Coordinates of C-alpha atoms in Angstrom, one line a residue:
Chain A
M292 CA 82.5 273.0 99.9
S293 CA 81.9 269.5 101.2
I294 CA 80.1 268.8 104.4
T295 CA 80.9 266.0 106.8
I296 CA 78.6 265.0 109.6
Q297 CA 80.0 262.7 112.2
N298 CA 77.9 261.0 114.8
I299 CA 75.5 263.9 115.4
T300 CA 73.0 263.4 118.2
K301 CA 70.3 265.8 119.4
R302 CA 67.6 265.5 122.0
F303 CA 64.7 267.7 122.8
G304 CA 63.8 266.7 126.4
N305 CA 63.0 263.0 126.1
F306 CA 62.6 263.1 122.4
V307 CA 65.6 261.9 120.4
A308 CA 65.6 264.0 117.3
L309 CA 68.9 262.7 115.8
D310 CA 70.5 259.5 116.9
G311 CA 74.1 259.2 115.7
I312 CA 73.9 260.6 112.2
D313 CA 76.9 260.1 109.8
L314 CA 76.7 261.8 106.4
E315 CA 79.1 263.0 103.8
I316 CA 78.0 265.6 101.3
P317 CA 80.5 266.1 98.5
T318 CA 81.1 269.4 96.8
G319 CA 78.6 270.3 94.2
E320 CA 76.0 267.8 95.0
L321 CA 72.3 268.4 95.4
V322 CA 71.2 266.2 98.3
A323 CA 67.7 265.6 99.6
L324 CA 67.0 264.8 103.2
L325 CA 63.8 262.8 102.9
G326 CA 61.6 261.5 105.6
P327 CA 58.2 261.8 107.4
S328 CA 57.6 264.7 109.7
G329 CA 59.4 264.3 113.0
C330 CA 62.2 262.2 111.5
G331 CA 64.9 264.8 112.4
K332 CA 65.6 266.1 108.9
T333 CA 65.0 269.7 109.6
T334 CA 66.9 269.5 112.9
L335 CA 69.9 268.1 110.9
L336 CA 69.7 270.9 108.4
R337 CA 69.5 273.5 111.2
I338 CA 72.6 272.0 112.9
I339 CA 74.5 272.3 109.6
A340 CA 73.4 275.9 109.4
G341 CA 74.4 276.6 113.0
M342 CA 70.9 277.5 114.1
E343 CA 70.7 274.5 116.4
T344 CA 73.5 273.1 118.6
A345 CA 74.1 269.3 118.5
D346 CA 74.3 267.5 121.8
G347 CA 77.2 265.4 120.4
G348 CA 79.1 264.8 117.2
E349 CA 80.8 267.0 114.7
V350 CA 80.2 269.0 111.6
L351 CA 83.1 269.7 109.2
F352 CA 83.1 272.0 106.3
S353 CA 85.7 271.0 103.7
G354 CA 87.3 268.9 106.4
Q355 CA 87.6 271.9 108.8
E356 CA 86.0 271.6 112.2
A357 CA 82.8 273.8 112.1
T358 CA 80.8 272.4 115.0
H359 CA 81.2 275.5 117.2
L360 CA 81.3 278.1 114.4
H361 CA 78.6 280.7 114.8
A362 CA 75.8 280.7 112.2
R363 CA 76.9 284.1 110.8
D364 CA 80.4 282.8 110.2
R365 CA 79.5 279.6 108.4
N366 CA 78.8 281.2 105.0
V367 CA 75.7 279.1 104.3
G368 CA 72.6 280.3 102.5
F369 CA 69.4 279.3 104.3
V370 CA 66.0 279.2 102.7
F371 CA 63.0 278.8 105.0
Q372 CA 59.7 277.0 104.3
H373 CA 57.8 280.2 105.0
Y374 CA 60.3 282.4 103.3
A375 CA 61.2 284.6 106.3
L376 CA 61.6 287.6 104.1
F377 CA 62.1 290.9 106.0
R378 CA 58.6 292.2 105.9
H379 CA 59.4 295.9 106.4
M380 CA 62.0 295.9 103.6
T381 CA 61.5 296.1 99.8
V382 CA 62.5 293.1 97.7
F383 CA 65.7 295.0 96.8
E384 CA 66.6 295.7 100.4
N385 CA 65.9 292.1 101.3
V386 CA 68.4 290.8 98.7
A387 CA 70.9 293.6 99.6
F388 CA 70.8 292.8 103.3
G389 CA 73.6 290.3 103.4
L390 CA 75.9 292.8 101.6
R391 CA 74.9 295.7 103.7
V392 CA 75.7 294.0 107.0
K393 CA 79.2 293.0 106.0
P394 CA 82.1 294.6 107.9
R395 CA 83.0 298.0 106.6
K396 CA 86.1 296.9 104.8
E397 CA 84.5 294.0 103.0
R398 CA 81.3 295.9 102.2
P399 CA 80.8 296.7 98.5
G400 CA 79.9 300.3 97.5
N401 CA 76.3 301.3 96.8
A402 CA 76.7 301.0 93.1
E403 CA 78.2 297.6 93.4
I404 CA 75.5 296.5 95.7
R405 CA 72.9 297.8 93.3
K406 CA 74.5 295.9 90.4
R407 CA 74.8 292.6 92.3
V408 CA 71.2 292.8 93.7
M409 CA 69.8 293.5 90.3
D410 CA 71.8 290.7 88.8
L411 CA 70.4 288.3 91.4
L412 CA 66.9 289.5 90.8
A413 CA 67.4 288.9 87.1
L414 CA 68.7 285.4 87.9
V415 CA 65.4 284.6 89.7
Q416 CA 63.5 286.5 87.0
L417 CA 61.9 289.0 89.4
D418 CA 63.9 292.2 88.7
W419 CA 60.6 293.9 87.9
L420 CA 59.5 293.5 91.6
A421 CA 62.5 295.2 93.2
D422 CA 60.5 298.0 94.8
R423 CA 57.6 295.8 96.1
Y424 CA 57.2 294.6 99.6
P425 CA 57.1 290.9 100.4
S426 CA 53.4 291.1 101.3
Q427 CA 52.7 292.1 97.7
L428 CA 54.2 289.0 96.2
S429 CA 52.8 285.5 95.6
G430 CA 54.3 282.5 97.5
G431 CA 56.4 281.3 94.5
Q432 CA 57.8 284.8 94.0
R433 CA 58.6 285.1 97.7
Q434 CA 60.5 281.9 97.7
R435 CA 62.5 283.0 94.7
I436 CA 63.4 286.3 96.4
A437 CA 64.4 284.3 99.5
L438 CA 66.7 282.3 97.3
A439 CA 68.2 285.4 95.7
R440 CA 68.7 286.8 99.2
A441 CA 70.5 283.7 100.3
L442 CA 72.7 283.7 97.2
A443 CA 73.7 287.3 97.6
V444 CA 76.4 286.5 100.1
E445 CA 77.9 283.9 97.7
P446 CA 77.4 281.0 100.2
K447 CA 79.4 277.8 99.7
V448 CA 76.5 275.8 100.8
L449 CA 72.8 276.3 100.2
L450 CA 70.4 274.8 102.7
L451 CA 66.7 274.7 102.0
D452 CA 64.1 273.7 104.6
E453 CA 61.0 272.4 102.8
P454 CA 61.5 275.2 100.3
F455 CA 58.4 274.3 98.3
G456 CA 56.2 273.0 101.1
A457 CA 54.0 276.0 101.3
L458 CA 53.3 276.3 97.6
D459 CA 50.6 274.7 95.4
T460 CA 51.4 271.8 93.2
K461 CA 51.8 273.5 89.9
V462 CA 54.2 276.2 91.2
R463 CA 56.0 273.6 93.2
K464 CA 56.8 271.5 90.2
E465 CA 58.0 274.5 88.2
L466 CA 60.1 275.8 91.0
R467 CA 61.9 272.6 91.7
R468 CA 63.0 272.2 88.1
W469 CA 64.2 275.7 88.3
L470 CA 66.1 275.0 91.5
R471 CA 67.8 272.1 89.8
R472 CA 69.0 274.3 86.9
L473 CA 70.1 277.0 89.4
H474 CA 72.1 274.6 91.4
D475 CA 73.9 273.4 88.3
E476 CA 74.7 276.9 87.2
M477 CA 75.9 278.1 90.7
H478 CA 78.3 275.2 91.4
I479 CA 77.6 275.0 95.1
S480 CA 76.6 272.2 97.4
S481 CA 72.9 272.2 98.2
V482 CA 71.0 270.3 100.8
F483 CA 67.2 270.4 100.9
V484 CA 64.7 268.9 103.3
T485 CA 61.5 267.5 102.0
H486 CA 58.8 265.0 103.0
D487 CA 57.7 264.7 99.3
Q488 CA 59.3 261.6 97.8
E489 CA 58.5 262.7 94.3
E490 CA 60.3 266.0 94.9
A491 CA 63.4 264.2 96.3
L492 CA 63.5 261.7 93.5
E493 CA 63.1 264.2 90.8
V494 CA 65.5 267.0 91.9
A495 CA 68.3 265.4 94.0
D496 CA 71.6 263.8 93.0
R497 CA 71.4 261.8 96.1
V498 CA 68.6 261.0 98.5
V499 CA 69.1 260.5 102.3
V500 CA 66.1 258.7 103.7
M501 CA 65.6 259.4 107.4
N502 CA 63.3 257.9 110.0
H503 CA 63.2 258.3 113.8
G504 CA 66.4 260.3 113.9
R505 CA 68.4 257.7 111.9
I506 CA 69.5 257.4 108.3
E507 CA 67.7 254.5 106.7
Q508 CA 69.5 254.7 103.3
I509 CA 71.7 256.9 101.3
G510 CA 71.7 256.5 97.5
S511 CA 70.8 257.9 94.1
P512 CA 67.1 258.4 93.5
D513 CA 67.1 255.3 91.3
E514 CA 68.9 253.2 94.0
V515 CA 66.6 254.2 96.9
Y516 CA 63.5 253.6 94.7
S517 CA 64.4 250.3 93.1
N518 CA 66.7 248.9 95.7
P519 CA 65.4 250.0 99.1
A520 CA 67.6 249.0 102.0
S521 CA 64.8 248.6 104.5
P522 CA 61.1 248.0 104.8
F523 CA 60.7 251.6 105.8
V524 CA 62.3 252.9 102.7
Y525 CA 60.2 250.5 100.6
Q526 CA 57.0 251.8 102.1
F527 CA 58.0 255.5 102.2
L528 CA 59.0 255.6 98.5
G529 CA 55.9 254.7 96.5
N530 CA 53.2 252.1 96.8
V531 CA 54.0 248.6 97.8
N532 CA 52.3 245.2 98.4
V533 CA 53.5 243.4 101.5
F534 CA 53.3 239.6 101.7
R535 CA 53.9 237.4 104.7
S536 CA 56.1 234.7 103.4
R537 CA 58.3 231.7 104.3
V538 CA 61.9 231.3 103.2
H539 CA 62.6 227.9 101.6
G540 CA 66.3 227.9 100.9
A541 CA 67.0 230.7 98.5
W542 CA 63.5 231.8 97.4
A543 CA 60.5 232.9 99.3
E544 CA 57.2 231.3 98.9
V545 CA 55.0 234.3 98.5
G546 CA 51.6 234.1 100.0
R547 CA 49.9 235.4 103.0
G548 CA 48.7 233.1 105.7
E549 CA 49.7 230.9 108.5
S550 CA 53.5 231.0 108.6
A551 CA 55.4 231.1 111.8
G552 CA 58.8 230.2 113.2
D553 CA 62.3 231.1 112.2
G554 CA 61.7 231.4 108.5
E555 CA 59.1 234.2 108.7
T556 CA 59.7 237.1 106.5
L557 CA 57.9 239.9 104.8
A558 CA 58.1 240.2 101.0
F559 CA 57.7 243.6 99.3
V560 CA 56.5 244.0 95.7
R561 CA 55.8 247.2 94.0
P562 CA 52.4 247.3 92.1
H563 CA 54.1 247.9 88.8
E564 CA 56.4 245.0 89.3
I565 CA 53.6 242.4 89.2
D566 CA 52.4 240.9 85.9
I567 CA 49.0 239.4 85.4
E568 CA 48.5 236.3 83.4
H569 CA 45.3 234.4 82.4
A570 CA 47.0 231.0 82.5
P571 CA 48.6 229.5 85.6
V572 CA 52.3 230.3 86.0
A573 CA 55.0 228.7 88.1
N574 CA 55.5 230.5 91.5
G575 CA 52.4 232.4 90.6
L576 CA 49.7 233.5 92.9
E577 CA 46.1 233.0 92.1
A578 CA 43.9 236.0 92.7
Q579 CA 40.5 237.4 91.7
V580 CA 40.0 240.8 90.1
Q581 CA 38.1 243.1 92.3
D582 CA 38.3 246.4 90.5
V583 CA 39.9 248.0 87.5
H584 CA 40.7 251.8 87.7
P585 CA 42.2 253.4 84.6
I586 CA 44.3 256.4 86.0
G587 CA 45.9 258.4 83.2
P588 CA 48.6 256.3 81.5
V589 CA 48.3 253.4 83.9
V590 CA 45.6 251.1 85.0
R591 CA 45.4 250.2 88.6
V592 CA 44.0 246.7 89.3
E593 CA 42.8 245.6 92.7
L594 CA 42.8 241.9 93.3
A595 CA 41.9 239.6 96.2
H596 CA 44.1 236.7 97.3
A597 CA 42.8 234.8 100.3
S598 CA 40.7 237.8 101.3
E599 CA 43.8 240.1 101.2
L600 CA 44.0 243.0 98.8
I601 CA 46.8 243.2 96.2
E602 CA 47.4 246.3 94.0
V603 CA 48.8 245.9 90.6
E604 CA 49.7 248.7 88.1
L605 CA 49.7 247.9 84.4
T606 CA 50.4 250.0 81.4
R607 CA 47.3 250.9 79.5
E608 CA 48.4 248.8 76.5
R609 CA 49.0 245.7 78.7
A610 CA 45.7 246.1 80.5
D611 CA 43.9 246.5 77.1
G612 CA 45.6 243.4 75.9
L613 CA 44.5 241.4 78.9
G614 CA 40.9 242.7 78.9
L615 CA 40.4 242.2 82.6
A616 CA 36.9 242.1 84.1
K617 CA 35.6 242.1 87.6
G618 CA 35.4 238.6 89.2
Q619 CA 37.9 237.1 86.8
H620 CA 40.4 234.6 88.2
V621 CA 44.0 235.3 87.2
W622 CA 47.6 234.5 88.1
L623 CA 50.0 237.0 89.4
R624 CA 53.7 236.8 88.7
P625 CA 56.0 239.2 90.6
R626 CA 59.0 240.3 88.5
Q627 CA 60.9 241.6 91.5
V628 CA 60.4 240.7 95.2
K629 CA 62.4 242.1 98.1
V630 CA 62.4 240.0 101.2
F631 CA 63.1 241.3 104.7
A632 CA 63.3 239.2 107.9
A633 CA 60.0 239.7 109.8
P634 CA 61.5 241.0 113.1
E635 CA 63.3 243.8 111.2
A636 CA 60.2 244.5 109.2
A637 CA 57.9 244.2 112.2
A638 CA 59.6 247.3 113.7
Y639 CA 57.6 249.3 111.2
P640 CA 53.8 249.6 111.2
L641 CA 52.7 248.1 107.9
E642 CA 50.0 250.1 106.2
E643 CA 48.2 248.4 103.5
G644 CA 49.7 249.5 100.2
G645 CA 52.2 251.8 101.8
S646 CA 52.2 255.5 101.3
G647 CA 50.9 256.7 98.0
I648 CA 52.6 258.9 95.6
Chain B
M909 CA 8.2 295.9 108.0
N910 CA 11.4 295.9 106.1
A911 CA 13.0 292.6 105.2
R912 CA 16.0 292.0 107.5
R913 CA 18.7 289.4 107.6
A914 CA 17.7 286.3 109.5
N915 CA 20.5 286.5 112.0
A916 CA 20.1 290.2 112.9
E917 CA 18.7 291.2 116.3
P918 CA 15.4 293.0 116.3
R919 CA 15.7 296.8 115.8
W920 CA 14.7 297.7 119.3
V921 CA 17.3 295.4 120.9
R922 CA 20.1 297.0 118.8
L923 CA 18.8 300.5 119.6
T924 CA 18.5 299.8 123.3
L925 CA 22.0 298.3 123.6
T926 CA 23.6 301.2 121.7
A927 CA 21.7 303.7 123.8
V928 CA 22.8 302.0 127.0
A929 CA 26.5 301.9 125.9
L930 CA 26.5 305.5 124.8
G931 CA 24.6 306.6 127.9
F932 CA 27.1 304.9 130.1
L933 CA 30.0 306.5 128.2
A934 CA 28.5 309.9 128.5
L935 CA 27.7 309.6 132.2
F936 CA 30.9 308.1 133.4
L937 CA 33.5 309.4 130.9
G938 CA 32.1 312.4 129.1
L939 CA 30.4 314.2 131.9
P940 CA 33.4 314.1 134.3
L941 CA 35.7 315.4 131.5
V942 CA 33.3 318.2 130.8
A943 CA 33.0 318.9 134.5
V944 CA 36.7 319.3 134.9
F945 CA 36.9 322.0 132.3
V946 CA 33.7 323.7 133.5
E947 CA 34.9 323.8 137.1
A948 CA 38.4 325.0 136.0
L949 CA 36.9 327.8 134.0
A950 CA 34.1 328.6 136.6
A951 CA 35.8 331.8 137.8
G952 CA 36.7 332.9 134.3
V953 CA 39.6 332.5 132.0
P954 CA 42.0 334.9 133.8
A955 CA 41.5 333.0 137.1
Y956 CA 42.2 329.7 135.2
L957 CA 45.4 331.1 133.7
S958 CA 46.6 332.5 137.0
A959 CA 45.9 329.2 138.7
L960 CA 48.1 327.5 136.0
A961 CA 50.8 330.1 136.5
D962 CA 51.1 329.3 140.2
P963 CA 54.7 328.2 140.7
E964 CA 53.8 325.2 142.7
T965 CA 51.4 324.0 140.0
Q966 CA 54.1 324.5 137.4
H967 CA 56.6 322.7 139.5
A968 CA 54.2 319.8 139.8
V969 CA 53.7 319.6 136.0
L970 CA 57.4 319.7 135.5
L971 CA 58.1 317.0 138.1
S972 CA 55.5 314.7 136.6
L973 CA 57.0 315.1 133.1
V974 CA 60.6 314.6 134.5
I975 CA 59.6 311.4 136.3
A976 CA 57.9 310.1 133.1
L977 CA 60.9 311.0 131.0
V978 CA 63.3 309.2 133.4
V979 CA 61.1 306.2 133.7
L980 CA 60.3 305.6 130.0
P981 CA 63.8 304.7 128.8
F982 CA 64.1 302.1 131.6
N983 CA 60.7 300.7 130.5
V984 CA 61.9 300.4 126.9
L985 CA 65.1 298.7 128.0
F986 CA 63.5 296.3 130.4
G987 CA 60.4 295.6 128.3
V988 CA 62.4 294.7 125.2
A989 CA 64.9 292.6 127.2
A990 CA 62.1 290.7 129.0
A991 CA 60.0 290.2 125.9
W992 CA 63.1 289.0 124.0
A993 CA 64.0 286.5 126.7
I994 CA 60.5 285.2 126.9
A995 CA 59.6 285.1 123.3
R996 CA 62.9 283.8 121.9
F997 CA 64.4 281.4 124.5
D998 CA 63.4 278.5 126.5
F999 CA 64.8 278.5 130.0
R1000 CA 64.1 277.3 133.5
G1001 CA 61.9 279.8 135.4
K1002 CA 60.4 281.3 132.2
S1003 CA 56.9 281.0 133.4
L1004 CA 57.9 282.4 136.8
L1005 CA 59.4 285.5 135.0
T1006 CA 56.2 285.9 133.0
T1007 CA 54.2 285.9 136.2
L1008 CA 56.5 288.3 137.9
I1009 CA 56.1 290.8 135.1
D1010 CA 52.5 290.9 136.0
L1011 CA 53.2 291.5 139.7
P1012 CA 52.8 295.3 139.5
F1013 CA 49.3 294.9 138.0
A1014 CA 48.4 292.5 140.9
V1015 CA 49.8 294.5 143.8
S1016 CA 47.9 297.6 145.0
P1017 CA 50.0 300.7 144.2
V1018 CA 49.8 301.8 147.9
V1019 CA 51.4 298.4 148.9
A1020 CA 54.1 299.0 146.2
G1021 CA 54.8 302.4 147.8
M1022 CA 55.0 300.8 151.3
L1023 CA 57.4 298.3 149.9
F1024 CA 59.9 301.0 149.0
I1025 CA 59.5 302.7 152.4
L1026 CA 60.3 299.3 153.9
L1027 CA 63.4 299.1 151.8
F1028 CA 64.7 302.6 151.8
G1029 CA 62.9 304.4 154.6
A1030 CA 64.7 305.8 157.7
R1031 CA 64.0 302.5 159.5
G1032 CA 64.1 300.4 156.4
W1033 CA 66.6 297.8 155.4
F1034 CA 68.9 300.2 153.6
G1035 CA 67.8 303.3 155.5
P1036 CA 70.7 303.6 157.9
W1037 CA 73.3 303.1 155.2
L1038 CA 71.5 305.7 153.0
S1039 CA 71.4 308.4 155.7
E1040 CA 75.0 307.7 156.6
H1041 CA 75.9 308.6 153.0
D1042 CA 73.5 311.5 153.0
F1043 CA 71.4 310.1 150.2
R1044 CA 67.6 310.5 150.2
I1045 CA 65.3 308.1 148.4
I1046 CA 62.1 308.2 150.4
F1047 CA 60.3 311.6 150.5
A1048 CA 62.4 312.6 147.5
V1049 CA 62.4 312.4 143.8
P1050 CA 64.5 309.1 143.5
G1051 CA 61.8 307.2 145.5
M1052 CA 59.1 308.6 143.3
I1053 CA 60.9 307.5 140.2
L1054 CA 61.4 304.0 141.7
A1055 CA 57.8 303.7 142.6
T1056 CA 56.7 304.8 139.2
L1057 CA 59.1 302.4 137.6
F1058 CA 57.7 299.6 139.6
I1059 CA 54.1 300.5 138.6
T1060 CA 54.8 300.9 134.9
F1061 CA 57.2 298.0 134.3
P1062 CA 54.7 295.5 132.8
F1063 CA 53.3 297.7 130.0
V1064 CA 56.0 297.4 127.3
A1065 CA 56.8 293.8 128.0
R1066 CA 53.1 292.8 128.0
E1067 CA 52.7 294.5 124.6
L1068 CA 55.8 293.0 123.0
I1069 CA 55.7 289.3 124.2
P1070 CA 52.6 288.3 122.2
L1071 CA 53.8 290.3 119.2
M1072 CA 57.3 288.8 119.2
Q1073 CA 55.9 285.3 119.7
A1074 CA 53.5 285.7 116.8
Q1075 CA 56.3 287.0 114.5
G1076 CA 58.6 284.1 115.3
R1077 CA 62.3 284.1 115.0
E1078 CA 62.8 283.0 111.4
E1079 CA 63.5 286.5 110.2
E1080 CA 66.2 286.9 112.8
E1081 CA 67.7 283.6 111.9
A1082 CA 67.7 284.6 108.3
A1083 CA 69.5 287.8 109.2
V1084 CA 72.2 285.9 111.2
S1085 CA 72.7 283.3 108.5
L1086 CA 73.3 286.3 106.1
G1087 CA 76.1 287.4 108.4
A1088 CA 74.4 290.0 110.6
S1089 CA 75.9 290.6 114.1
G1090 CA 73.5 290.5 117.1
W1091 CA 73.2 294.3 117.1
Q1092 CA 72.7 294.5 113.3
M1093 CA 70.0 291.9 113.5
F1094 CA 68.2 293.8 116.3
R1095 CA 68.4 297.2 114.7
R1096 CA 67.6 296.2 111.1
V1097 CA 65.2 293.3 111.6
T1098 CA 63.8 293.0 115.2
L1099 CA 63.3 296.7 116.0
P1100 CA 61.5 297.6 112.8
N1101 CA 59.1 294.7 113.3
I1102 CA 58.2 295.6 116.8
K1103 CA 58.4 299.4 116.7
W1104 CA 54.7 300.0 116.7
G1105 CA 54.1 297.6 119.5
L1106 CA 56.9 299.2 121.4
L1107 CA 55.5 302.7 120.9
Y1108 CA 52.1 301.5 122.0
G1109 CA 53.5 300.0 125.2
V1110 CA 55.5 303.2 125.8
I1111 CA 52.3 305.3 125.4
L1112 CA 50.4 303.2 127.9
A1113 CA 53.3 303.3 130.4
N1114 CA 53.6 307.1 129.9
A1115 CA 49.9 307.6 130.7
R1116 CA 50.2 305.5 133.8
A1117 CA 53.4 307.3 134.9
L1118 CA 51.8 310.7 134.6
G1119 CA 48.6 309.6 136.3
E1120 CA 50.0 307.4 139.1
F1121 CA 48.8 308.5 142.5
G1122 CA 48.9 305.7 145.2
A1123 CA 52.5 304.5 145.1
V1124 CA 54.0 307.9 144.5
S1125 CA 51.8 309.4 147.2
V1126 CA 53.2 307.0 149.8
V1127 CA 56.9 307.7 149.0
S1128 CA 56.6 311.4 148.1
G1129 CA 56.0 313.0 151.6
H1130 CA 53.9 315.7 149.9
I1131 CA 56.5 318.4 150.1
R1132 CA 55.0 321.3 148.3
G1133 CA 57.1 322.6 145.4
E1134 CA 59.5 319.7 145.8
T1135 CA 57.9 316.3 145.7
N1136 CA 54.4 317.0 144.4
T1137 CA 53.5 315.5 141.1
L1138 CA 50.4 316.7 139.3
P1139 CA 48.0 314.2 140.7
L1140 CA 49.2 314.8 144.2
H1141 CA 49.0 318.5 143.7
V1142 CA 45.4 318.2 142.6
E1143 CA 44.5 316.5 145.8
I1144 CA 46.3 319.0 148.0
L1145 CA 44.6 322.0 146.3
Y1146 CA 41.2 320.3 146.5
N1147 CA 41.7 319.6 150.2
E1148 CA 42.4 323.3 150.6
Y1149 CA 39.1 324.2 149.0
N1150 CA 40.9 325.8 146.1
A1151 CA 38.5 324.4 143.5
V1152 CA 39.7 326.5 140.6
G1153 CA 43.3 325.6 141.2
A1154 CA 42.5 321.9 141.7
F1155 CA 40.5 321.7 138.5
A1156 CA 42.9 323.8 136.5
A1157 CA 45.7 321.3 137.4
A1158 CA 43.3 318.5 136.7
S1159 CA 42.5 320.0 133.3
V1160 CA 46.2 319.7 132.5
L1161 CA 46.1 316.0 133.4
A1162 CA 43.0 315.6 131.3
L1163 CA 44.6 317.3 128.3
L1164 CA 47.7 315.0 128.7
A1165 CA 45.3 312.1 128.7
L1166 CA 43.6 313.3 125.6
V1167 CA 46.9 313.7 123.8
T1168 CA 47.8 310.1 124.9
L1169 CA 44.5 308.9 123.6
V1170 CA 45.1 310.4 120.2
A1171 CA 48.6 309.1 120.0
K1172 CA 47.4 305.6 121.0
T1173 CA 44.7 305.7 118.3
I1174 CA 47.2 306.7 115.7
V1175 CA 49.6 303.9 116.7
E1176 CA 46.8 301.4 116.9
W1177 CA 45.8 302.4 113.4
R1178 CA 49.3 302.0 112.1
M1179 CA 49.7 298.6 113.8
Q1180 CA 46.5 297.4 112.2
K1181 CA 47.6 298.6 108.8
E1182 CA 50.9 296.8 109.1
T1183 CA 49.2 293.6 110.3
A1184 CA 46.8 293.8 107.4
M1185 CA 49.7 294.2 105.1
L1186 CA 51.4 291.1 106.5
Q1187 CA 48.3 289.0 106.1
A1188 CA 47.6 290.1 102.6
D1189 CA 48.4 286.8 101.0
L1190 CA 48.0 287.1 97.3
P1191 CA 47.2 284.0 95.4
P1192 CA 50.3 282.2 94.2
E1193 CA 51.3 283.0 90.7
A1194 CA 52.9 280.7 88.2
V1195 CA 56.5 281.2 87.5
R1196 CA 57.0 283.2 84.3
S1197 CA 58.2 280.8 81.7
E1198 CA 61.6 281.6 80.3
A1199 CA 62.6 282.1 76.8

């Protein structure tokens, strides 16, 4: 089932949670709504589920108007960050719930319910926990039961609100790969909300980056990472160096300092898109090595240019080849620079180095 | 001297505090309870039993139980509705409603009784209309039920509001997204989650309903064998210097109180067990790797 969102707005008092959202989610895609907390991503998910009412705009399921459809009639599976398992029911009864509350004529018999629940529990590999209570399960197990419960009613859309947010890193990584496989097997449309860029980039077919109730960019994980549409996206997805620069014709003179007037822009360069050379290079930037940190497979080099800090990431081989030492003078050559006009960029507070992965 | 933990109070302080607390309990709670039974049985068991067999005493016991039985379902209904509204929805006047729920706690029961006389008494707002239609509220059982309702209204709601707020609405939302109707959601998810809190509130309300004196006294008119509840009957007997009768009736009240106390303890214990179960967060476990 495809989901179409048209010009959805939502306010909470004076706070604008969603400001004219348009989004198309095609059938069978796994879409991530990515953004910092308070950007409206969860509100959007809850509006799709029918748990929140939009102030304006429309939601369409397969082209059919669904804006005023009650949550119970939308046939969506919803997975909560904190699982929301029915605490007084066994795992089996939790998963069976959606089948047991069906109207009498649609309700399967007990044997059929038993079979379907056990099949789902086998799918999430927790059939051995059928008689336990939610409180006796670990976080990862609870979330898989919550997923099985949502799948029991054979939803056309699966909505997940920070599904792995409450889990520790190792379980989180395993579960998201597992979710990806599950999504591919079930042939349903899935939308999940996350503030974790790594999670969004790894799992989703498409990433919707949101900020302040608006969509900043929609694209494949590769697109949003390597071709960010706005300074916000650049900074939210991965580390970045920001340079104040001036535009001379077609290229930007990179370098921080005293530039003013019409031509003022901000240039964004990712740390791994900068090369370090010992010899002067054309369009290069002279800098002094401040520190060298080998971190696993990469080496992070901190350099100073006119008292500003620049971060560069090199492969270990490249770093070994260069043999960098503190205090050395080197030349930086950016392989890819993205330039935004300053007023647009100035709308966002620039944190040095952006947000880290 | 024995080694003791650095943060422990000296032994004599602990002993003194414990002794004071226990002494207070014995003097103000234990002793009166014992006195009730001693006085009731002062003239011997046969006198005690015949005092209990007195038709007016039996009627008072019956009336007290009837009033409690009528009042409790209303308490459940109102308490759940009010707690639901306050815990689940945001609306204008929510804080006013929360304050109003506490009103019966703040108002003196006698004033509450007067209030009903003002409304339904012979010269009250609705008095003339009521006497025209030959319907008695004041100095009759309906008035006593109303007064008891007023006094006991807060108990269930007070108990449920924090409980429902703490539990949040996610389980209910999950139920709805799985296709449950409003009633199915309430019966299968909400009610099981609040049942012990509800029962606890009902027990407190019941204890208050049985023991209420002031408000009921004002509206009852003290008609013997008709509008006397147990507490009112105790007072009448005592004023007539019928000590054995008064204390025999009081002993019934005391027994009811003890039963309530036991029930309350059991429910509290169950609630604690359930809360502990909810909070038992086991460490996350890695996903079993597949073949």
